[in-house]
Amino acid sequence: MHKPELRELIAFAEAARQLNFTRAAAALGVSLPSFSQTLRGLEEKLGVRLLTRTTRSVSLTAAGEELLTNIGPILSGLDSVLDGLNKFRSATGGKLRILGSRTATTVLIAPLIGRFLARHPEIEFEILVDDLHLDLVEHRIDAGIQVGERIEKDMIAVRIAEPFDELLFAAKDYLLAHGEPSEPSALADHWCVRLRSPWDGTIQPWTLHKGDEKAEPATGTHVVANDLRAIASAIAGGAGIGLVPAILLQEELRSGRVVTVLEGWGSPISGIYLYYPSRRQIPAALAAFITFMKQNRPALHVPAKRKPQAQ
């Protein structure tokens, strides 16, 4: 005896319920010839006749009655299981797991969670903070947030922050003590606060742009950190010149403690993206979060540019 397929058992159960092949085929959305062939195939696999069909009626054989008795609870249980999945399609309840780098989590995600949950209090929100590129599927993560250049090609990416420039900053006190570089090549004579990539462990070079000009200056390496927030704090504390997004120094820029260096020069970032594995069957909670982030894109520009006072 060959094992029957689920679709064949479902067709048999519908035929037993309707006792009419035409109505049963219509209920399942298949043609009558296809439905009849499915039932004949089931009977051939089992080696017994399940239904007696005449020109006027359909009835169950003894074998058919026994099969229906045994599979009825199984199919009903399957219907209940499938109905339970409706909450993932149409309701926004459940857990939403988002992966973000330390900087993206601090700047983009955490400040907005309260507003998101005010709209969707039924969602349990979990943030996984990790600068390494974890496999979303393997770790059962719904989505990640990262700069565009680091997203795998097989991911679906949605921009949640527009392109911006990382800029050069220094504490005003540092520039008063050490002078201010007039061109990118002068950075070699300064203390510089550099980023060690958490991805590959290398100290990231500075590639600067100003209009059509491009510079890849040699720089000193006075301080190295693997976290942009630590670099921003070191800059504010007078450790040297560093390259970071302005939003990480917004309070210091507004107060004048920190100022831009080599104004007009910056390192372009393509934008920050939310990414996830597939367009098919997106969980409702994730769809709600994508919509929310599109509507609440944070601005990563801080318009504060003050020069130090000469002594």
PDB file of C-alpha atoms in Angstrom:
ATOM      1  CA  MET A   1       0.000   0.000   0.000  1.00  0.00           C
ATOM      2  CA  HIS A   2       1.299   3.419  -0.956  1.00  0.00           C
ATOM      3  CA  LYS A   3       0.974   6.276   1.534  1.00  0.00           C
ATOM      4  CA  PRO A   4      -1.808   8.685   0.488  1.00  0.00           C
ATOM      5  CA  GLU A   5      -1.232  12.409   0.123  1.00  0.00           C
ATOM      6  CA  LEU A   6      -2.918  14.973   2.373  1.00  0.00           C
ATOM      7  CA  ARG A   7      -4.796  16.499  -0.559  1.00  0.00           C
ATOM      8  CA  GLU A   8      -6.312  13.087  -1.335  1.00  0.00           C
ATOM      9  CA  LEU A   9      -7.525  12.613   2.232  1.00  0.00           C
ATOM     10  CA  ILE A  10      -9.001  16.125   2.241  1.00  0.00           C
ATOM     11  CA  ALA A  11     -10.818  15.359  -1.034  1.00  0.00           C
ATOM     12  CA  PHE A  12     -12.190  12.129   0.433  1.00  0.00           C
ATOM     13  CA  ALA A  13     -13.383  13.860   3.616  1.00  0.00           C
ATOM     14  CA  GLU A  14     -15.162  16.531   1.564  1.00  0.00           C
ATOM     15  CA  ALA A  15     -16.813  13.900  -0.640  1.00  0.00           C
ATOM     16  CA  ALA A  16     -17.978  12.052   2.480  1.00  0.00           C
ATOM     17  CA  ARG A  17     -19.375  15.291   3.926  1.00  0.00           C
ATOM     18  CA  GLN A  18     -21.159  16.402   0.761  1.00  0.00           C
ATOM     19  CA  LEU A  19     -22.052  12.935  -0.647  1.00  0.00           C
ATOM     20  CA  ASN A  20     -21.987  14.708  -3.962  1.00  0.00           C
ATOM     21  CA  PHE A  21     -18.909  14.907  -6.178  1.00  0.00           C
ATOM     22  CA  THR A  22     -19.978  18.094  -7.959  1.00  0.00           C
ATOM     23  CA  ARG A  23     -20.550  20.042  -4.734  1.00  0.00           C
ATOM     24  CA  ALA A  24     -17.402  18.618  -3.134  1.00  0.00           C
ATOM     25  CA  ALA A  25     -15.254  19.575  -6.135  1.00  0.00           C
ATOM     26  CA  ALA A  26     -16.708  23.096  -6.090  1.00  0.00           C
ATOM     27  CA  ALA A  27     -16.051  23.419  -2.345  1.00  0.00           C
ATOM     28  CA  LEU A  28     -12.373  22.604  -2.902  1.00  0.00           C
ATOM     29  CA  GLY A  29     -12.095  24.784  -5.994  1.00  0.00           C
ATOM     30  CA  VAL A  30     -11.110  22.006  -8.398  1.00  0.00           C
ATOM     31  CA  SER A  31     -12.701  20.617 -11.531  1.00  0.00           C
ATOM     32  CA  LEU A  32     -14.991  17.601 -11.310  1.00  0.00           C
ATOM     33  CA  PRO A  33     -12.748  15.371 -13.496  1.00  0.00           C
ATOM     34  CA  SER A  34      -9.700  16.274 -11.373  1.00  0.00           C
ATOM     35  CA  PHE A  35     -11.639  15.592  -8.169  1.00  0.00           C
ATOM     36  CA  SER A  36     -12.829  12.210  -9.406  1.00  0.00           C
ATOM     37  CA  GLN A  37      -9.305  11.275 -10.481  1.00  0.00           C
ATOM     38  CA  THR A  38      -7.956  12.221  -7.044  1.00  0.00           C
ATOM     39  CA  LEU A  39     -10.435   9.892  -5.324  1.00  0.00           C
ATOM     40  CA  ARG A  40      -9.692   7.044  -7.741  1.00  0.00           C
ATOM     41  CA  GLY A  41      -5.985   7.524  -7.057  1.00  0.00           C
ATOM     42  CA  LEU A  42      -6.597   7.355  -3.286  1.00  0.00           C
ATOM     43  CA  GLU A  43      -8.565   4.126  -3.608  1.00  0.00           C
ATOM     44  CA  GLU A  44      -5.847   2.598  -5.794  1.00  0.00           C
ATOM     45  CA  LYS A  45      -3.159   3.493  -3.249  1.00  0.00           C
ATOM     46  CA  LEU A  46      -5.142   2.016  -0.358  1.00  0.00           C
ATOM     47  CA  GLY A  47      -6.333  -0.993  -2.329  1.00  0.00           C
ATOM     48  CA  VAL A  48      -9.940  -0.668  -1.129  1.00  0.00           C
ATOM     49  CA  ARG A  49     -13.098   1.006  -2.350  1.00  0.00           C
ATOM     50  CA  LEU A  50     -14.084   3.943  -0.138  1.00  0.00           C
ATOM     51  CA  LEU A  51     -17.113   5.344  -1.974  1.00  0.00           C
ATOM     52  CA  THR A  52     -19.936   3.796  -3.904  1.00  0.00           C
ATOM     53  CA  ARG A  53     -21.112   6.103  -6.641  1.00  0.00           C
ATOM     54  CA  THR A  54     -24.176   5.711  -8.861  1.00  0.00           C
ATOM     55  CA  THR A  55     -25.755   8.144 -11.293  1.00  0.00           C
ATOM     56  CA  ARG A  56     -27.995   9.381  -8.470  1.00  0.00           C
ATOM     57  CA  SER A  57     -26.051   9.056  -5.214  1.00  0.00           C
ATOM     58  CA  VAL A  58     -22.750   8.658  -3.404  1.00  0.00           C
ATOM     59  CA  SER A  59     -22.360   6.571  -0.255  1.00  0.00           C
ATOM     60  CA  LEU A  60     -19.538   5.381   1.958  1.00  0.00           C
ATOM     61  CA  THR A  61     -18.393   1.783   2.019  1.00  0.00           C
ATOM     62  CA  ALA A  62     -17.500   0.157   5.319  1.00  0.00           C
ATOM     63  CA  ALA A  63     -13.841   0.913   4.633  1.00  0.00           C
ATOM     64  CA  GLY A  64     -14.745   4.514   3.821  1.00  0.00           C
ATOM     65  CA  GLU A  65     -16.686   4.911   7.068  1.00  0.00           C
ATOM     66  CA  GLU A  66     -13.739   3.592   9.086  1.00  0.00           C
ATOM     67  CA  LEU A  67     -11.267   5.886   7.305  1.00  0.00           C
ATOM     68  CA  LEU A  68     -13.512   8.894   7.848  1.00  0.00           C
ATOM     69  CA  THR A  69     -13.874   8.076  11.543  1.00  0.00           C
ATOM     70  CA  ASN A  70     -10.102   7.936  11.982  1.00  0.00           C
ATOM     71  CA  ILE A  71      -9.021  10.912   9.878  1.00  0.00           C
ATOM     72  CA  GLY A  72     -11.862  13.249  10.899  1.00  0.00           C
ATOM     73  CA  PRO A  73     -10.261  14.347  14.197  1.00  0.00           C
ATOM     74  CA  ILE A  74      -6.857  14.630  12.512  1.00  0.00           C
ATOM     75  CA  LEU A  75      -8.156  16.971   9.806  1.00  0.00           C
ATOM     76  CA  SER A  76     -10.129  18.985  12.359  1.00  0.00           C
ATOM     77  CA  GLY A  77      -6.990  19.362  14.450  1.00  0.00           C
ATOM     78  CA  LEU A  78      -5.071  20.479  11.372  1.00  0.00           C
ATOM     79  CA  ASP A  79      -7.722  23.115  10.672  1.00  0.00           C
ATOM     80  CA  SER A  80      -7.335  24.409  14.227  1.00  0.00           C
ATOM     81  CA  VAL A  81      -3.559  24.612  13.854  1.00  0.00           C
ATOM     82  CA  LEU A  82      -3.849  26.512  10.582  1.00  0.00           C
ATOM     83  CA  ASP A  83      -6.466  28.850  12.030  1.00  0.00           C
ATOM     84  CA  GLY A  84      -4.019  29.607  14.833  1.00  0.00           C
ATOM     85  CA  LEU A  85      -1.639  31.049  12.270  1.00  0.00           C
ATOM     86  CA  ASN A  86      -4.125  33.790  11.417  1.00  0.00           C
ATOM     87  CA  LYS A  87      -2.701  35.948  14.207  1.00  0.00           C
ATOM     88  CA  PHE A  88       0.625  36.043  12.387  1.00  0.00           C
ATOM     89  CA  ARG A  89      -1.024  37.118   9.138  1.00  0.00           C
ATOM     90  CA  SER A  90      -3.634  39.636  10.230  1.00  0.00           C
ATOM     91  CA  ALA A  91      -2.855  40.658  13.814  1.00  0.00           C
ATOM     92  CA  THR A  92       0.244  42.425  15.047  1.00  0.00           C
ATOM     93  CA  GLY A  93       0.629  40.462  18.272  1.00  0.00           C
ATOM     94  CA  GLY A  94       3.565  38.276  19.186  1.00  0.00           C
ATOM     95  CA  LYS A  95       7.285  38.881  19.482  1.00  0.00           C
ATOM     96  CA  LEU A  96       9.301  41.052  17.113  1.00  0.00           C
ATOM     97  CA  ARG A  97      13.068  40.437  17.167  1.00  0.00           C
ATOM     98  CA  ILE A  98      15.284  43.123  15.595  1.00  0.00           C
ATOM     99  CA  LEU A  99      19.065  42.972  15.188  1.00  0.00           C
ATOM    100  CA  GLY A 100      21.020  46.228  15.221  1.00  0.00           C
ATOM    101  CA  SER A 101      24.568  47.439  15.600  1.00  0.00           C
ATOM    102  CA  ARG A 102      25.345  49.274  18.824  1.00  0.00           C
ATOM    103  CA  THR A 103      25.203  52.642  17.073  1.00  0.00           C
ATOM    104  CA  ALA A 104      22.058  51.893  15.042  1.00  0.00           C
ATOM    105  CA  THR A 105      20.315  50.600  18.149  1.00  0.00           C
ATOM    106  CA  THR A 106      21.181  53.689  20.185  1.00  0.00           C
ATOM    107  CA  VAL A 107      20.466  56.273  17.500  1.00  0.00           C
ATOM    108  CA  LEU A 108      17.687  54.767  15.384  1.00  0.00           C
ATOM    109  CA  ILE A 109      15.773  52.039  17.204  1.00  0.00           C
ATOM    110  CA  ALA A 110      15.735  52.649  20.947  1.00  0.00           C
ATOM    111  CA  PRO A 111      14.452  56.269  20.809  1.00  0.00           C
ATOM    112  CA  LEU A 112      11.439  55.187  18.723  1.00  0.00           C
ATOM    113  CA  ILE A 113      10.363  52.020  20.545  1.00  0.00           C
ATOM    114  CA  GLY A 114       8.028  53.847  22.910  1.00  0.00           C
ATOM    115  CA  ARG A 115       6.139  55.505  20.069  1.00  0.00           C
ATOM    116  CA  PHE A 116       5.928  52.222  18.150  1.00  0.00           C
ATOM    117  CA  LEU A 117       4.576  50.298  21.141  1.00  0.00           C
ATOM    118  CA  ALA A 118       2.056  53.075  21.849  1.00  0.00           C
ATOM    119  CA  ARG A 119       0.535  52.145  18.473  1.00  0.00           C
ATOM    120  CA  HIS A 120       1.023  48.395  18.888  1.00  0.00           C
ATOM    121  CA  PRO A 121       1.002  47.547  22.611  1.00  0.00           C
ATOM    122  CA  GLU A 122       0.289  43.898  21.818  1.00  0.00           C
ATOM    123  CA  ILE A 123       3.803  43.403  20.367  1.00  0.00           C
ATOM    124  CA  GLU A 124       6.662  42.127  22.513  1.00  0.00           C
ATOM    125  CA  PHE A 125       9.764  43.921  21.195  1.00  0.00           C
ATOM    126  CA  GLU A 126      13.225  42.381  21.515  1.00  0.00           C
ATOM    127  CA  ILE A 127      16.457  44.071  20.399  1.00  0.00           C
ATOM    128  CA  LEU A 128      19.605  42.083  19.778  1.00  0.00           C
ATOM    129  CA  VAL A 129      22.595  44.413  19.877  1.00  0.00           C
ATOM    130  CA  ASP A 130      25.508  43.000  17.910  1.00  0.00           C
ATOM    131  CA  ASP A 131      27.948  44.603  15.476  1.00  0.00           C
ATOM    132  CA  LEU A 132      28.592  41.255  13.805  1.00  0.00           C
ATOM    133  CA  HIS A 133      26.463  40.161  10.866  1.00  0.00           C
ATOM    134  CA  LEU A 134      24.376  37.363  12.409  1.00  0.00           C
ATOM    135  CA  ASP A 135      22.361  35.080  10.146  1.00  0.00           C
ATOM    136  CA  LEU A 136      18.749  36.217  10.582  1.00  0.00           C
ATOM    137  CA  VAL A 137      17.180  32.884   9.692  1.00  0.00           C
ATOM    138  CA  GLU A 138      19.548  30.804  11.820  1.00  0.00           C
ATOM    139  CA  HIS A 139      18.963  32.986  14.890  1.00  0.00           C
ATOM    140  CA  ARG A 140      15.217  33.425  14.262  1.00  0.00           C
ATOM    141  CA  ILE A 141      15.525  37.198  13.901  1.00  0.00           C
ATOM    142  CA  ASP A 142      12.782  39.042  12.028  1.00  0.00           C
ATOM    143  CA  ALA A 143      14.909  41.873  10.638  1.00  0.00           C
ATOM    144  CA  GLY A 144      18.192  43.713  10.997  1.00  0.00           C
ATOM    145  CA  ILE A 145      19.278  47.341  10.705  1.00  0.00           C
ATOM    146  CA  GLN A 146      22.560  48.221   9.031  1.00  0.00           C
ATOM    147  CA  VAL A 147      24.278  50.567   6.576  1.00  0.00           C
ATOM    148  CA  GLY A 148      23.540  49.637   2.982  1.00  0.00           C
ATOM    149  CA  GLU A 149      26.997  48.486   1.940  1.00  0.00           C
ATOM    150  CA  ARG A 150      27.005  45.673   4.507  1.00  0.00           C
ATOM    151  CA  ILE A 151      23.720  43.995   3.574  1.00  0.00           C
ATOM    152  CA  GLU A 152      23.816  40.680   1.738  1.00  0.00           C
ATOM    153  CA  LYS A 153      22.428  40.722  -1.806  1.00  0.00           C
ATOM    154  CA  ASP A 154      19.737  38.131  -1.051  1.00  0.00           C
ATOM    155  CA  MET A 155      18.115  40.340   1.605  1.00  0.00           C
ATOM    156  CA  ILE A 156      15.169  42.683   1.070  1.00  0.00           C
ATOM    157  CA  ALA A 157      16.285  46.167   2.147  1.00  0.00           C
ATOM    158  CA  VAL A 158      14.098  49.145   3.104  1.00  0.00           C
ATOM    159  CA  ARG A 159      15.795  52.507   3.652  1.00  0.00           C
ATOM    160  CA  ILE A 160      14.896  54.036   7.018  1.00  0.00           C
ATOM    161  CA  ALA A 161      17.452  56.869   7.086  1.00  0.00           C
ATOM    162  CA  GLU A 162      18.492  58.979   4.118  1.00  0.00           C
ATOM    163  CA  PRO A 163      22.116  59.184   2.904  1.00  0.00           C
ATOM    164  CA  PHE A 164      24.339  61.333   5.098  1.00  0.00           C
ATOM    165  CA  ASP A 165      27.996  62.162   5.619  1.00  0.00           C
ATOM    166  CA  GLU A 166      30.215  61.200   8.483  1.00  0.00           C
ATOM    167  CA  LEU A 167      32.129  64.369   9.350  1.00  0.00           C
ATOM    168  CA  LEU A 168      35.377  65.248  11.067  1.00  0.00           C
ATOM    169  CA  PHE A 169      35.016  66.662  14.571  1.00  0.00           C
ATOM    170  CA  ALA A 170      37.250  67.740  17.401  1.00  0.00           C
ATOM    171  CA  ALA A 171      36.829  69.307  20.801  1.00  0.00           C
ATOM    172  CA  LYS A 172      37.315  73.061  20.758  1.00  0.00           C
ATOM    173  CA  ASP A 173      39.962  72.726  23.481  1.00  0.00           C
ATOM    174  CA  TYR A 174      41.918  70.239  21.369  1.00  0.00           C
ATOM    175  CA  LEU A 175      42.039  72.612  18.405  1.00  0.00           C
ATOM    176  CA  LEU A 176      43.044  75.537  20.590  1.00  0.00           C
ATOM    177  CA  ALA A 177      45.977  73.467  21.880  1.00  0.00           C
ATOM    178  CA  HIS A 178      47.033  71.740  18.649  1.00  0.00           C
ATOM    179  CA  GLY A 179      45.830  74.012  15.868  1.00  0.00           C
ATOM    180  CA  GLU A 180      43.338  73.238  13.124  1.00  0.00           C
ATOM    181  CA  PRO A 181      44.246  71.373   9.899  1.00  0.00           C
ATOM    182  CA  SER A 182      43.693  73.430   6.771  1.00  0.00           C
ATOM    183  CA  GLU A 183      43.596  70.497   4.354  1.00  0.00           C
ATOM    184  CA  PRO A 184      43.196  66.702   4.575  1.00  0.00           C
ATOM    185  CA  SER A 185      46.945  66.027   4.265  1.00  0.00           C
ATOM    186  CA  ALA A 186      47.515  67.971   7.507  1.00  0.00           C
ATOM    187  CA  LEU A 187      45.654  65.269   9.460  1.00  0.00           C
ATOM    188  CA  ALA A 188      48.909  63.297   9.535  1.00  0.00           C
ATOM    189  CA  ASP A 189      50.231  65.811  12.080  1.00  0.00           C
ATOM    190  CA  HIS A 190      47.256  65.428  14.452  1.00  0.00           C
ATOM    191  CA  TRP A 191      45.978  63.033  17.034  1.00  0.00           C
ATOM    192  CA  CYS A 192      43.260  61.023  15.320  1.00  0.00           C
ATOM    193  CA  VAL A 193      40.566  58.829  16.822  1.00  0.00           C
ATOM    194  CA  ARG A 194      40.073  55.850  14.528  1.00  0.00           C
ATOM    195  CA  LEU A 195      37.548  53.041  14.151  1.00  0.00           C
ATOM    196  CA  ARG A 196      38.580  49.395  14.249  1.00  0.00           C
ATOM    197  CA  SER A 197      35.964  47.502  12.274  1.00  0.00           C
ATOM    198  CA  PRO A 198      34.068  44.917  14.316  1.00  0.00           C
ATOM    199  CA  TRP A 199      33.576  43.070  11.018  1.00  0.00           C
ATOM    200  CA  ASP A 200      37.172  42.280  10.096  1.00  0.00           C
ATOM    201  CA  GLY A 201      39.319  43.890  12.802  1.00  0.00           C
ATOM    202  CA  THR A 202      40.991  46.394  10.471  1.00  0.00           C
ATOM    203  CA  ILE A 203      41.434  50.074  11.283  1.00  0.00           C
ATOM    204  CA  GLN A 204      39.175  51.815   8.807  1.00  0.00           C
ATOM    205  CA  PRO A 205      40.841  54.278   6.414  1.00  0.00           C
ATOM    206  CA  TRP A 206      39.360  57.724   5.953  1.00  0.00           C
ATOM    207  CA  THR A 207      38.073  58.379   2.444  1.00  0.00           C
ATOM    208  CA  LEU A 208      36.909  61.992   2.296  1.00  0.00           C
ATOM    209  CA  HIS A 209      34.929  63.846  -0.355  1.00  0.00           C
ATOM    210  CA  LYS A 210      34.282  67.531  -0.981  1.00  0.00           C
ATOM    211  CA  GLY A 211      32.263  68.026  -4.123  1.00  0.00           C
ATOM    212  CA  ASP A 212      34.304  66.428  -6.901  1.00  0.00           C
ATOM    213  CA  GLU A 213      37.440  66.289  -4.763  1.00  0.00           C
ATOM    214  CA  LYS A 214      38.523  63.114  -3.035  1.00  0.00           C
ATOM    215  CA  ALA A 215      41.217  62.575  -0.429  1.00  0.00           C
ATOM    216  CA  GLU A 216      42.533  59.497   1.347  1.00  0.00           C
ATOM    217  CA  PRO A 217      44.879  61.160   3.811  1.00  0.00           C
ATOM    218  CA  ALA A 218      47.430  59.447   5.974  1.00  0.00           C
ATOM    219  CA  THR A 219      46.355  59.933   9.552  1.00  0.00           C
ATOM    220  CA  GLY A 220      47.810  59.496  12.951  1.00  0.00           C
ATOM    221  CA  THR A 221      46.367  56.793  15.191  1.00  0.00           C
ATOM    222  CA  HIS A 222      46.307  58.230  18.683  1.00  0.00           C
ATOM    223  CA  VAL A 223      43.156  56.378  19.837  1.00  0.00           C
ATOM    224  CA  VAL A 224      41.445  53.317  18.343  1.00  0.00           C
ATOM    225  CA  ALA A 225      38.003  51.999  19.317  1.00  0.00           C
ATOM    226  CA  ASN A 226      35.616  49.458  17.803  1.00  0.00           C
ATOM    227  CA  ASP A 227      32.498  51.471  18.611  1.00  0.00           C
ATOM    228  CA  LEU A 228      31.423  54.810  17.109  1.00  0.00           C
ATOM    229  CA  ARG A 229      29.855  55.964  20.368  1.00  0.00           C
ATOM    230  CA  ALA A 230      33.165  55.460  22.162  1.00  0.00           C
ATOM    231  CA  ILE A 231      34.897  57.416  19.417  1.00  0.00           C
ATOM    232  CA  ALA A 232      32.401  60.257  19.784  1.00  0.00           C
ATOM    233  CA  SER A 233      32.994  60.362  23.549  1.00  0.00           C
ATOM    234  CA  ALA A 234      36.762  60.389  23.021  1.00  0.00           C
ATOM    235  CA  ILE A 235      36.437  63.285  20.565  1.00  0.00           C
ATOM    236  CA  ALA A 236      34.344  65.251  23.051  1.00  0.00           C
ATOM    237  CA  GLY A 237      36.984  64.584  25.695  1.00  0.00           C
ATOM    238  CA  GLY A 238      39.770  66.081  23.617  1.00  0.00           C
ATOM    239  CA  ALA A 239      41.443  62.856  22.409  1.00  0.00           C
ATOM    240  CA  GLY A 240      41.813  64.145  18.859  1.00  0.00           C
ATOM    241  CA  ILE A 241      40.023  64.461  15.530  1.00  0.00           C
ATOM    242  CA  GLY A 242      37.523  61.759  14.645  1.00  0.00           C
ATOM    243  CA  LEU A 243      35.133  60.787  11.847  1.00  0.00           C
ATOM    244  CA  VAL A 244      31.587  60.025  13.052  1.00  0.00           C
ATOM    245  CA  PRO A 245      27.928  60.805  12.273  1.00  0.00           C
ATOM    246  CA  ALA A 246      27.005  64.246  13.627  1.00  0.00           C
ATOM    247  CA  ILE A 247      24.037  62.861  15.575  1.00  0.00           C
ATOM    248  CA  LEU A 248      26.425  61.152  18.014  1.00  0.00           C
ATOM    249  CA  LEU A 249      27.754  64.578  19.038  1.00  0.00           C
ATOM    250  CA  GLN A 250      24.604  66.669  18.751  1.00  0.00           C
ATOM    251  CA  GLU A 251      24.624  67.987  22.333  1.00  0.00           C
ATOM    252  CA  GLU A 252      28.335  68.828  22.220  1.00  0.00           C
ATOM    253  CA  LEU A 253      27.894  70.575  18.862  1.00  0.00           C
ATOM    254  CA  ARG A 254      25.004  72.672  20.122  1.00  0.00           C
ATOM    255  CA  SER A 255      26.935  73.697  23.216  1.00  0.00           C
ATOM    256  CA  GLY A 256      30.043  74.523  21.205  1.00  0.00           C
ATOM    257  CA  ARG A 257      32.298  72.051  23.057  1.00  0.00           C
ATOM    258  CA  VAL A 258      32.851  70.195  19.776  1.00  0.00           C
ATOM    259  CA  VAL A 259      33.224  71.744  16.304  1.00  0.00           C
ATOM    260  CA  THR A 260      33.586  70.530  12.752  1.00  0.00           C
ATOM    261  CA  VAL A 261      37.031  70.178  11.239  1.00  0.00           C
ATOM    262  CA  LEU A 262      37.825  70.632   7.526  1.00  0.00           C
ATOM    263  CA  GLU A 263      34.334  71.934   6.849  1.00  0.00           C
ATOM    264  CA  GLY A 264      32.895  70.623   3.597  1.00  0.00           C
ATOM    265  CA  TRP A 265      34.842  67.380   3.724  1.00  0.00           C
ATOM    266  CA  GLY A 266      33.015  64.201   4.704  1.00  0.00           C
ATOM    267  CA  SER A 267      32.687  60.470   4.153  1.00  0.00           C
ATOM    268  CA  PRO A 268      29.364  59.618   2.446  1.00  0.00           C
ATOM    269  CA  ILE A 269      27.121  56.880   3.834  1.00  0.00           C
ATOM    270  CA  SER A 270      24.467  55.478   1.487  1.00  0.00           C
ATOM    271  CA  GLY A 271      21.830  55.344   4.206  1.00  0.00           C
ATOM    272  CA  ILE A 272      20.602  53.081   6.974  1.00  0.00           C
ATOM    273  CA  TYR A 273      18.407  50.156   5.997  1.00  0.00           C
ATOM    274  CA  LEU A 274      16.087  47.679   7.628  1.00  0.00           C
ATOM    275  CA  TYR A 275      16.563  44.299   5.965  1.00  0.00           C
ATOM    276  CA  TYR A 276      14.866  40.914   6.152  1.00  0.00           C
ATOM    277  CA  PRO A 277      15.077  37.575   4.323  1.00  0.00           C
ATOM    278  CA  SER A 278      11.976  37.389   2.123  1.00  0.00           C
ATOM    279  CA  ARG A 279       8.985  39.271   0.760  1.00  0.00           C
ATOM    280  CA  ARG A 280       6.728  36.206   1.167  1.00  0.00           C
ATOM    281  CA  GLN A 281       4.414  35.976   4.186  1.00  0.00           C
ATOM    282  CA  ILE A 282       5.871  38.889   6.137  1.00  0.00           C
ATOM    283  CA  PRO A 283       4.676  38.653   9.772  1.00  0.00           C
ATOM    284  CA  ALA A 284       2.142  41.350  10.585  1.00  0.00           C
ATOM    285  CA  ALA A 285       4.295  42.693  13.440  1.00  0.00           C
ATOM    286  CA  LEU A 286       7.265  43.159  11.095  1.00  0.00           C
ATOM    287  CA  ALA A 287       5.073  44.777   8.435  1.00  0.00           C
ATOM    288  CA  ALA A 288       3.805  47.235  11.072  1.00  0.00           C
ATOM    289  CA  PHE A 289       7.380  48.031  12.146  1.00  0.00           C
ATOM    290  CA  ILE A 290       8.513  48.610   8.543  1.00  0.00           C
ATOM    291  CA  THR A 291       5.610  50.999   7.978  1.00  0.00           C
ATOM    292  CA  PHE A 292       6.366  52.822  11.232  1.00  0.00           C
ATOM    293  CA  MET A 293      10.065  53.252  10.441  1.00  0.00           C
ATOM    294  CA  LYS A 294       9.275  54.567   6.949  1.00  0.00           C
ATOM    295  CA  GLN A 295       6.994  57.161   8.504  1.00  0.00           C
ATOM    296  CA  ASN A 296       9.457  58.146  11.230  1.00  0.00           C
ATOM    297  CA  ARG A 297      12.813  58.346   9.486  1.00  0.00           C
ATOM    298  CA  PRO A 298      15.250  60.013  11.859  1.00  0.00           C
ATOM    299  CA  ALA A 299      17.359  62.930  10.634  1.00  0.00           C
ATOM    300  CA  LEU A 300      21.064  62.214  11.002  1.00  0.00           C
ATOM    301  CA  HIS A 301      22.177  65.780  10.230  1.00  0.00           C
ATOM    302  CA  VAL A 302      22.907  68.208  13.060  1.00  0.00           C
ATOM    303  CA  PRO A 303      23.273  71.824  11.794  1.00  0.00           C
ATOM    304  CA  ALA A 304      25.790  73.151  14.292  1.00  0.00           C
ATOM    305  CA  LYS A 305      29.128  74.411  13.046  1.00  0.00           C
ATOM    306  CA  ARG A 306      31.063  76.663  15.385  1.00  0.00           C
ATOM    307  CA  LYS A 307      34.715  77.545  15.091  1.00  0.00           C
ATOM    308  CA  PRO A 308      37.099  77.784  18.026  1.00  0.00           C
ATOM    309  CA  GLN A 309      38.193  81.184  19.244  1.00  0.00           C
ATOM    310  CA  ALA A 310      41.811  81.979  18.409  1.00  0.00           C
ATOM    311  CA  GLN A 311      44.107  82.842  21.311  1.00  0.00           C
TER     312      GLN A 311
END
